[in-house]
Tab-separated table of C-alpha atoms in Angstrom:
chain	number	residue	atom	x	y	z
A	1	THR	CA	0.022	0.127	-0.250
A	2	PRO	CA	2.051	3.613	-0.475
A	3	LEU	CA	1.395	3.888	3.386
A	4	GLU	CA	3.864	0.630	3.699
A	5	PHE	CA	5.726	2.138	0.609
A	6	GLU	CA	6.392	5.271	3.164
A	7	CYS	CA	7.552	3.216	5.612
A	8	LEU	CA	9.720	1.238	3.884
A	9	LYS	CA	11.910	4.740	2.740
A	10	PHE	CA	13.283	5.307	5.754
A	11	PHE	CA	15.364	2.070	5.402
A	12	ALA	CA	16.730	3.340	2.429
A	13	LYS	CA	19.750	5.557	3.146
A	14	TYR	CA	19.211	9.694	2.327
A	15	ASN	CA	15.174	7.999	1.050
A	16	ASP	CA	16.504	7.109	-1.805
A	17	VAL	CA	14.058	4.553	-3.260
A	18	LYS	CA	15.840	3.894	-6.588
A	19	ARG	CA	18.034	1.848	-3.733
A	20	PHE	CA	15.688	-0.044	-2.898
A	21	SER	CA	15.468	-3.987	-4.267
A	22	PHE	CA	12.190	-5.665	-4.917
A	23	ALA	CA	11.697	-9.520	-4.477
A	24	GLY	CA	8.116	-11.402	-4.606
A	25	ASP	CA	5.798	-13.892	-6.613
A	26	PRO	CA	2.408	-12.730	-7.217
A	27	LEU	CA	1.471	-15.985	-7.703
A	28	GLN	CA	2.697	-17.039	-4.648
A	29	THR	CA	-0.167	-14.131	-2.926
A	30	LEU	CA	-2.804	-17.224	-1.587
A	31	ASN	CA	-5.174	-14.850	0.199
A	32	PRO	CA	-6.381	-12.267	-3.309
A	33	THR	CA	-4.893	-8.696	-1.829
A	34	GLY	CA	-4.457	-7.157	-5.098
A	35	PHE	CA	-1.336	-7.304	-5.312
A	36	ASP	CA	0.099	-5.524	-8.334
A	37	TRP	CA	4.381	-4.820	-10.123
A	38	GLY	CA	2.415	-1.783	-12.777
A	39	ARG	CA	1.481	-0.007	-9.204
A	40	ILE	CA	4.438	-0.839	-7.541
A	41	ARG	CA	6.204	1.324	-9.959
A	42	ASN	CA	4.140	3.726	-10.013
A	43	LEU	CA	5.431	4.064	-6.490
A	44	PHE	CA	8.711	4.810	-7.128
A	45	VAL	CA	8.041	6.995	-10.138
A	46	GLU	CA	6.006	9.477	-7.990
A	47	SER	CA	8.029	9.237	-4.474
A	48	ILE	CA	11.362	9.639	-7.245
A	49	GLY	CA	9.330	12.863	-9.531
A	50	LYS	CA	7.045	14.868	-6.988
A	51	GLU	CA	8.565	17.823	-8.441
A	52	LEU	CA	9.721	17.136	-11.892
A	53	SER	CA	8.519	16.953	-15.424
A	54	ASP	CA	5.919	14.584	-17.614
A	55	SER	CA	9.085	14.605	-19.675
A	56	GLU	CA	11.304	13.572	-16.497
A	57	ARG	CA	9.110	11.616	-15.005
A	58	ASN	CA	8.742	9.452	-18.152
A	59	ASP	CA	12.592	9.359	-18.014
A	60	ILE	CA	12.761	7.580	-14.717
A	61	ALA	CA	9.694	5.015	-15.215
A	62	ARG	CA	11.778	3.549	-18.290
A	63	LYS	CA	14.113	2.797	-15.927
A	64	LEU	CA	12.188	1.465	-13.729
A	65	ILE	CA	12.418	-2.691	-15.018
A	66	VAL	CA	10.209	-5.869	-13.323
A	67	SER	CA	11.728	-8.502	-14.345
A	68	LYS	CA	10.814	-12.070	-14.073
A	69	PHE	CA	12.196	-15.388	-13.514
A	70	HIS	CA	10.806	-18.121	-15.330
A	71	GLN	CA	13.348	-20.927	-13.112
A	72	ASN	CA	11.775	-22.999	-10.778
A	73	TYR	CA	14.676	-24.559	-8.418
A	74	ARG	CA	12.034	-27.149	-5.979
A	75	SER	CA	10.213	-29.313	-8.536
A	76	GLN	CA	10.322	-31.740	-10.669
A	77	GLY	CA	9.444	-31.317	-14.042
A	78	ALA	CA	6.044	-32.946	-13.844
A	79	ILE	CA	5.309	-30.978	-10.835
A	80	VAL	CA	6.268	-27.800	-12.749
A	81	GLU	CA	4.315	-29.012	-15.461
A	82	LEU	CA	0.945	-29.676	-14.166
A	83	ALA	CA	1.263	-25.404	-12.021
A	84	ASN	CA	1.473	-23.925	-14.995
A	85	ALA	CA	-1.964	-25.458	-16.411
A	86	ILE	CA	-3.038	-24.349	-13.824
A	87	GLN	CA	-2.039	-21.123	-14.119
A	88	HIS	CA	-2.215	-20.793	-17.793
A	89	HIS	CA	-5.918	-21.622	-17.272
A	90	ARG	CA	-6.208	-19.952	-14.108
A	91	SER	CA	-5.397	-16.090	-16.332
A	92	LYS	CA	-7.746	-16.885	-19.037
A	93	ALA	CA	-10.167	-17.189	-16.267
A	94	ILE	CA	-10.094	-14.589	-14.252
A	95	ASN	CA	-9.216	-12.489	-17.013
A	96	THR	CA	-5.676	-11.764	-15.340
A	97	GLU	CA	-1.749	-11.398	-16.898
A	98	ASP	CA	0.526	-12.539	-13.803
A	99	ALA	CA	0.886	-16.467	-15.490
A	100	ILE	CA	4.298	-17.133	-15.806
A	101	LYS	CA	5.778	-19.953	-17.073
A	102	MET	CA	8.494	-21.846	-14.797
A	103	ILE	CA	11.908	-23.340	-16.855
A	104	PRO	CA	12.366	-27.126	-14.474
A	105	PHE	CA	15.547	-27.149	-13.368
A	106	GLU	CA	15.614	-30.686	-12.713
A	107	GLY	CA	13.463	-32.502	-15.454
A	108	ALA	CA	10.106	-34.641	-15.334
A	109	LYS	CA	9.793	-37.966	-13.679
A	110	GLU	CA	7.045	-39.137	-11.689
A	111	LEU	CA	3.134	-37.890	-13.036
A	112	PRO	CA	1.427	-36.268	-10.361
A	113	HIS	CA	-0.993	-39.403	-8.973
A	114	LEU	CA	-4.140	-40.010	-8.050
A	115	LEU	CA	-5.540	-42.451	-5.637
A	116	GLN	CA	-9.160	-43.863	-4.821
A	117	ILE	CA	-10.593	-44.133	-1.854
A	118	LEU	CA	-13.210	-46.233	-2.666
A	119	ASP	CA	-13.291	-49.157	-0.265
A	120	TYR	CA	-12.912	-50.669	3.317
A	121	GLY	CA	-9.750	-50.690	2.085
A	122	ASP	CA	-8.833	-48.401	0.684
A	123	LYS	CA	-9.859	-46.258	3.532
A	124	LYS	CA	-8.389	-47.440	5.863
A	125	ALA	CA	-4.369	-46.943	3.919
A	126	MET	CA	-6.047	-43.434	3.955
A	127	LYS	CA	-6.276	-42.867	7.383
A	128	ASP	CA	-2.652	-44.472	7.930
A	129	ALA	CA	-1.454	-41.806	6.090
A	130	LEU	CA	-3.235	-39.143	7.521
A	131	ILE	CA	-1.649	-40.413	11.388
A	132	ASN	CA	1.770	-40.668	9.366
A	133	SER	CA	1.911	-37.162	8.010
A	134	GLY	CA	5.104	-35.270	8.249
A	135	VAL	CA	6.320	-37.821	9.617
A	136	GLY	CA	7.597	-39.177	6.780
A	137	ASN	CA	7.862	-38.199	3.841
A	138	VAL	CA	4.498	-37.226	3.053
A	139	ILE	CA	2.442	-34.742	4.034
A	140	VAL	CA	-0.646	-34.367	3.846
A	141	ILE	CA	-2.898	-30.987	2.897
A	142	CYS	CA	-6.420	-30.574	2.948
A	143	TRP	CA	-9.174	-28.573	1.216
A	144	ALA	CA	-9.485	-25.706	4.374
A	145	THR	CA	-9.336	-22.240	4.037
A	146	ASP	CA	-7.109	-22.389	7.673
A	147	ASP	CA	-7.037	-24.404	10.488
A	148	HIS	CA	-10.618	-23.335	12.141
A	149	GLN	CA	-11.683	-24.915	9.157
A	150	LEU	CA	-10.082	-27.958	8.996
A	151	ILE	CA	-10.999	-28.724	12.637
A	152	GLU	CA	-13.989	-28.175	11.035
A	153	MET	CA	-13.872	-30.811	8.624
A	154	CYS	CA	-11.962	-33.301	11.942
A	155	THR	CA	-14.983	-32.388	14.331
A	156	GLY	CA	-18.094	-30.517	12.658
A	157	GLU	CA	-21.407	-32.291	11.390
A	158	ASN	CA	-20.894	-32.122	8.305
A	159	GLY	CA	-17.411	-32.743	8.037
A	160	ASP	CA	-15.456	-35.210	6.449
A	161	GLU	CA	-16.305	-39.723	7.831
A	162	ILE	CA	-11.735	-40.454	7.510
A	163	LEU	CA	-10.872	-37.007	9.557
A	164	LYS	CA	-13.564	-36.925	12.160
A	165	GLU	CA	-12.174	-41.127	12.582
A	166	VAL	CA	-8.835	-40.260	12.117
A	167	TRP	CA	-9.082	-36.861	14.813
A	168	SER	CA	-11.425	-39.463	17.061
A	169	GLU	CA	-8.328	-41.983	17.728
A	170	GLN	CA	-5.141	-39.670	17.663
A	171	GLY	CA	-7.059	-38.706	20.926
A	172	ILE	CA	-6.814	-34.384	20.419
A	173	LEU	CA	-9.448	-33.366	23.188
A	174	GLU	CA	-11.352	-29.322	22.147
A	175	GLU	CA	-8.616	-27.659	24.738
A	176	GLU	CA	-5.809	-29.199	22.503
A	177	GLU	CA	-7.079	-28.398	19.414
A	178	SER	CA	-4.874	-24.812	18.619
A	179	SER	CA	-2.250	-27.444	19.252
A	180	PHE	CA	-3.228	-30.150	17.516
A	181	ARG	CA	-0.260	-30.906	15.537
A	182	THR	CA	0.766	-32.316	18.331
A	183	LYS	CA	-0.891	-35.501	17.322
A	184	LEU	CA	-2.013	-34.962	13.810
A	185	ILE	CA	0.734	-33.167	11.538
A	186	ILE	CA	-1.897	-31.565	8.491
A	187	HIS	CA	-2.787	-28.722	6.557
A	188	SER	CA	-4.786	-26.224	4.628
A	189	SER	CA	-3.163	-24.010	1.466
A	190	SER	CA	-2.362	-21.339	4.334
A	191	SER	CA	-0.779	-23.215	7.013
A	192	ILE	CA	1.494	-25.129	4.275
A	193	LYS	CA	2.688	-22.056	2.550
A	194	GLY	CA	6.706	-21.094	2.367
A	195	GLY	CA	6.333	-25.289	3.178
A	196	GLU	CA	8.801	-27.298	0.983
A	197	HIS	CA	9.298	-31.941	1.052
A	198	THR	CA	9.317	-34.206	-0.846
A	199	ALA	CA	5.783	-35.439	-1.189
A	200	VAL	CA	2.443	-33.917	-0.867
A	201	LEU	CA	-1.161	-35.581	-0.526
A	202	LEU	CA	-3.911	-33.183	-1.902
A	203	TYR	CA	-7.577	-35.069	-0.030
A	204	LYS	CA	-10.687	-34.651	-2.073
A	205	PHE	CA	-9.388	-31.420	-3.883
A	206	GLY	CA	-11.976	-32.584	-6.461
A	207	SER	CA	-13.949	-33.473	-4.691
A	208	SER	CA	-14.416	-30.455	-2.515
A	209	HIS	CA	-13.672	-26.971	-4.492
A	210	ASP	CA	-18.003	-26.110	-4.121
A	211	ASN	CA	-17.289	-25.668	-8.285
A	212	LYS	CA	-15.149	-22.809	-8.033
A	213	LEU	CA	-12.451	-24.779	-9.471
A	214	ASP	CA	-15.158	-26.029	-12.749
A	215	SER	CA	-12.971	-24.156	-15.592
A	216	LEU	CA	-10.420	-26.668	-15.140
A	217	LEU	CA	-13.131	-28.713	-17.079
A	218	GLU	CA	-12.924	-26.512	-19.791
A	219	GLU	CA	-10.868	-26.080	-22.412
A	220	HIS	CA	-8.656	-23.321	-22.630
A	221	ASP	CA	-8.734	-22.033	-25.838
A	222	SER	CA	-12.768	-22.025	-25.348
A	223	LEU	CA	-12.759	-20.746	-22.026
A	224	ARG	CA	-14.873	-17.551	-20.440
A	225	ASN	CA	-13.610	-15.366	-18.050
A	226	VAL	CA	-15.697	-16.090	-15.279
A	227	ALA	CA	-18.372	-13.363	-13.729
A	228	GLN	CA	-16.946	-10.388	-11.828
A	229	ILE	CA	-18.741	-11.704	-9.161
A	230	GLU	CA	-16.626	-14.799	-8.975
A	231	ARG	CA	-13.465	-13.505	-9.250
A	232	ILE	CA	-12.296	-13.254	-6.067
A	233	PRO	CA	-13.758	-16.352	-5.061
A	234	VAL	CA	-12.274	-18.758	-8.340
A	235	SER	CA	-8.283	-16.896	-8.090
A	236	TYR	CA	-8.499	-18.000	-5.070
A	237	ALA	CA	-9.053	-21.858	-5.190
A	238	TYR	CA	-7.078	-21.709	-7.848
A	239	SER	CA	-3.822	-20.288	-5.437
A	240	ARG	CA	-4.654	-22.488	-2.992
A	241	LEU	CA	-4.864	-25.662	-5.793
A	242	TYR	CA	-1.414	-24.212	-6.963
A	243	VAL	CA	0.603	-23.044	-3.365
A	244	ALA	CA	-0.360	-26.478	-2.626
A	245	VAL	CA	0.855	-28.503	-5.572
A	246	THR	CA	3.972	-26.508	-5.492
A	247	ARG	CA	5.246	-27.320	-2.096
A	248	ALA	CA	6.281	-30.677	-3.333
A	249	PHE	CA	9.921	-31.566	-4.551
A	250	GLN	CA	9.409	-34.894	-5.444
A	251	ASN	CA	5.527	-36.125	-5.958
A	252	VAL	CA	2.414	-35.276	-6.114
A	253	TYR	CA	-1.035	-37.601	-4.925
A	254	PHE	CA	-4.329	-36.465	-4.912
A	255	ALA	CA	-6.172	-38.329	-2.795
A	256	GLU	CA	-9.877	-38.530	-3.592
A	257	ASP	CA	-13.337	-40.335	-4.333
A	258	LYS	CA	-14.896	-41.429	-6.964
A	259	ASP	CA	-16.621	-38.123	-7.341
A	260	GLY	CA	-12.943	-36.277	-6.876
A	261	ILE	CA	-10.767	-39.173	-9.696
A	262	GLU	CA	-14.311	-38.599	-12.325
A	263	PHE	CA	-13.177	-34.496	-11.699
A	264	TRP	CA	-9.625	-35.196	-11.893
A	265	LYS	CA	-9.580	-37.155	-15.331
A	266	GLU	CA	-12.116	-34.314	-17.163
A	267	VAL	CA	-10.267	-31.702	-16.254
A	268	LYS	CA	-8.381	-29.922	-20.071
A	269	ILE	CA	-5.637	-28.568	-18.055
A	270	LYS	CA	-2.338	-28.280	-21.012
A	271	HIS	CA	0.386	-26.223	-21.078
A	272	ASN	CA	2.157	-28.006	-23.896
A	273	ILE	CA	-0.298	-29.124	-26.659
A	274	ASP	CA	1.524	-32.319	-26.933
A	275	GLN	CA	0.487	-33.326	-23.484
A	276	SER	CA	-1.206	-36.331	-23.421
A	277	SER	CA	-2.101	-36.205	-19.671
A	278	LEU	CA	-0.299	-34.554	-16.349
A	279	PHE	CA	-1.130	-37.342	-14.612
A	280	SER	CA	-0.563	-40.781	-13.751
A	281	GLU	CA	-3.847	-43.658	-13.678
A	282	VAL	CA	-5.956	-43.965	-11.002
A	283	GLN	CA	-4.432	-46.678	-8.124
A	284	SER	CA	-6.433	-47.723	-5.520
A	285	ALA	CA	-5.636	-45.486	-2.272
A	286	LYS	CA	-5.187	-49.135	-1.007
A	287	ASN	CA	-1.863	-49.380	-3.205
A	288	ILE	CA	-0.044	-47.009	-1.545
A	289	LYS	CA	1.556	-49.437	0.795
A	290	ASP	CA	4.027	-50.056	-2.320
A	291	ILE	CA	4.805	-46.350	-2.805
A	292	SER	CA	7.740	-46.053	-1.903
A	293	ASP	CA	7.212	-42.627	0.250
A	294	PHE	CA	4.884	-43.873	2.266
A	295	PHE	CA	7.417	-46.280	3.895
A	296	MET	CA	8.590	-45.191	7.038
A	297	SER	CA	12.469	-45.515	9.056
A	298	GLU	CA	12.976	-44.316	12.513
A	299	ASP	CA	16.188	-42.465	10.777
A	300	LEU	CA	13.198	-40.522	8.466
A	301	THR	CA	11.431	-39.752	11.380
A	302	TRP	CA	14.375	-38.286	13.341
A	303	GLU	CA	15.749	-36.117	10.020
A	304	ASN	CA	12.231	-34.887	10.364
A	305	TYR	CA	12.037	-34.305	13.216
A	306	LYS	CA	15.823	-33.021	13.490
A	307	LYS	CA	13.579	-30.227	10.081
A	308	TYR	CA	11.029	-29.198	12.348
A	309	ARG	CA	13.099	-28.181	15.574
A	310	ASN	CA	14.989	-26.547	13.074
A	311	LEU	CA	12.690	-24.253	11.534
A	312	TRP	CA	11.138	-23.604	15.372
A	313	VAL	CA	14.265	-22.135	16.928
A	314	ASN	CA	15.337	-20.015	13.124
A	315	ASN	CA	11.474	-18.951	12.990
A	316	HIS	CA	9.203	-18.880	15.799
A	317	ASP	CA	7.258	-21.139	13.858
A	318	LYS	CA	4.341	-22.542	16.384
A	319	ASN	CA	3.095	-24.865	14.396
A	320	ALA	CA	6.821	-27.099	13.543
A	321	LEU	CA	7.608	-26.578	17.327
A	322	PHE	CA	3.684	-28.550	17.212
A	323	ALA	CA	5.055	-30.615	13.606
A	324	ALA	CA	8.346	-31.756	16.130
A	325	ILE	CA	6.608	-32.772	19.480
A	326	ARG	CA	4.709	-35.135	17.416
């Protein structure tokens, strides 16, 4: 905001805004804020050129360069392609120009996985994955706006059946809800933001988005802008999906009921014209017992403990403290 900009100027020697470099990722702006690099650029021009002529002001504007960095050093290529496809579709749906095609530093490996939850065996395997979330390689992200809604999904009358069973079995009491990650390390897109993990499991994103991601079902060429009244909630839904997917270094798993699987099978997102699919074949959730990311070991849990503990010591992140305790 203009006020924040004036405050930041105090950090510059002699209030010289030419000494500033700002960095940020508009795609990681989870909550809609109206953030726009062009507006930030204009604040510089106005601040430097208050007493200058229009031509001098225009000369300053030409020297203020917004550079885009396109290299993605975190995720392997198949995940980056999925993230690119999401942003490509989002920019058309909400009529914005902030889509950035990322170039993966690491080549494509495994495609994102679709795990179907149908029978008792699938539900049992998924409960095990939820209980071990964050303790091993895989961390679970739910379609919740924040911890309050996440707790509602785990405890409320209209909550998720499997999450409610896990919550109950872990013995999380009402007075412990503010620190529930001492017993269960699951996240919303908000609470996972900034995190990095070997693998992430997106739990029932396909069947829980309340039609806010339905534009993914339309071909990009025929996709129309969403109605103005829907622009912010749709943008927010896309951002939550994008942030969740891009937490992973190596693998992304979508765990879904039947409706969710059908949704992802019908999506029309592509970023390269020759891409046949952005996802692997559908597997039964009970197959996770054969997937190495879901294997547990003492060495792995010890490494994760040290990672969470260091986050707490260095950043005072209370969620990291709770995860270390878990």
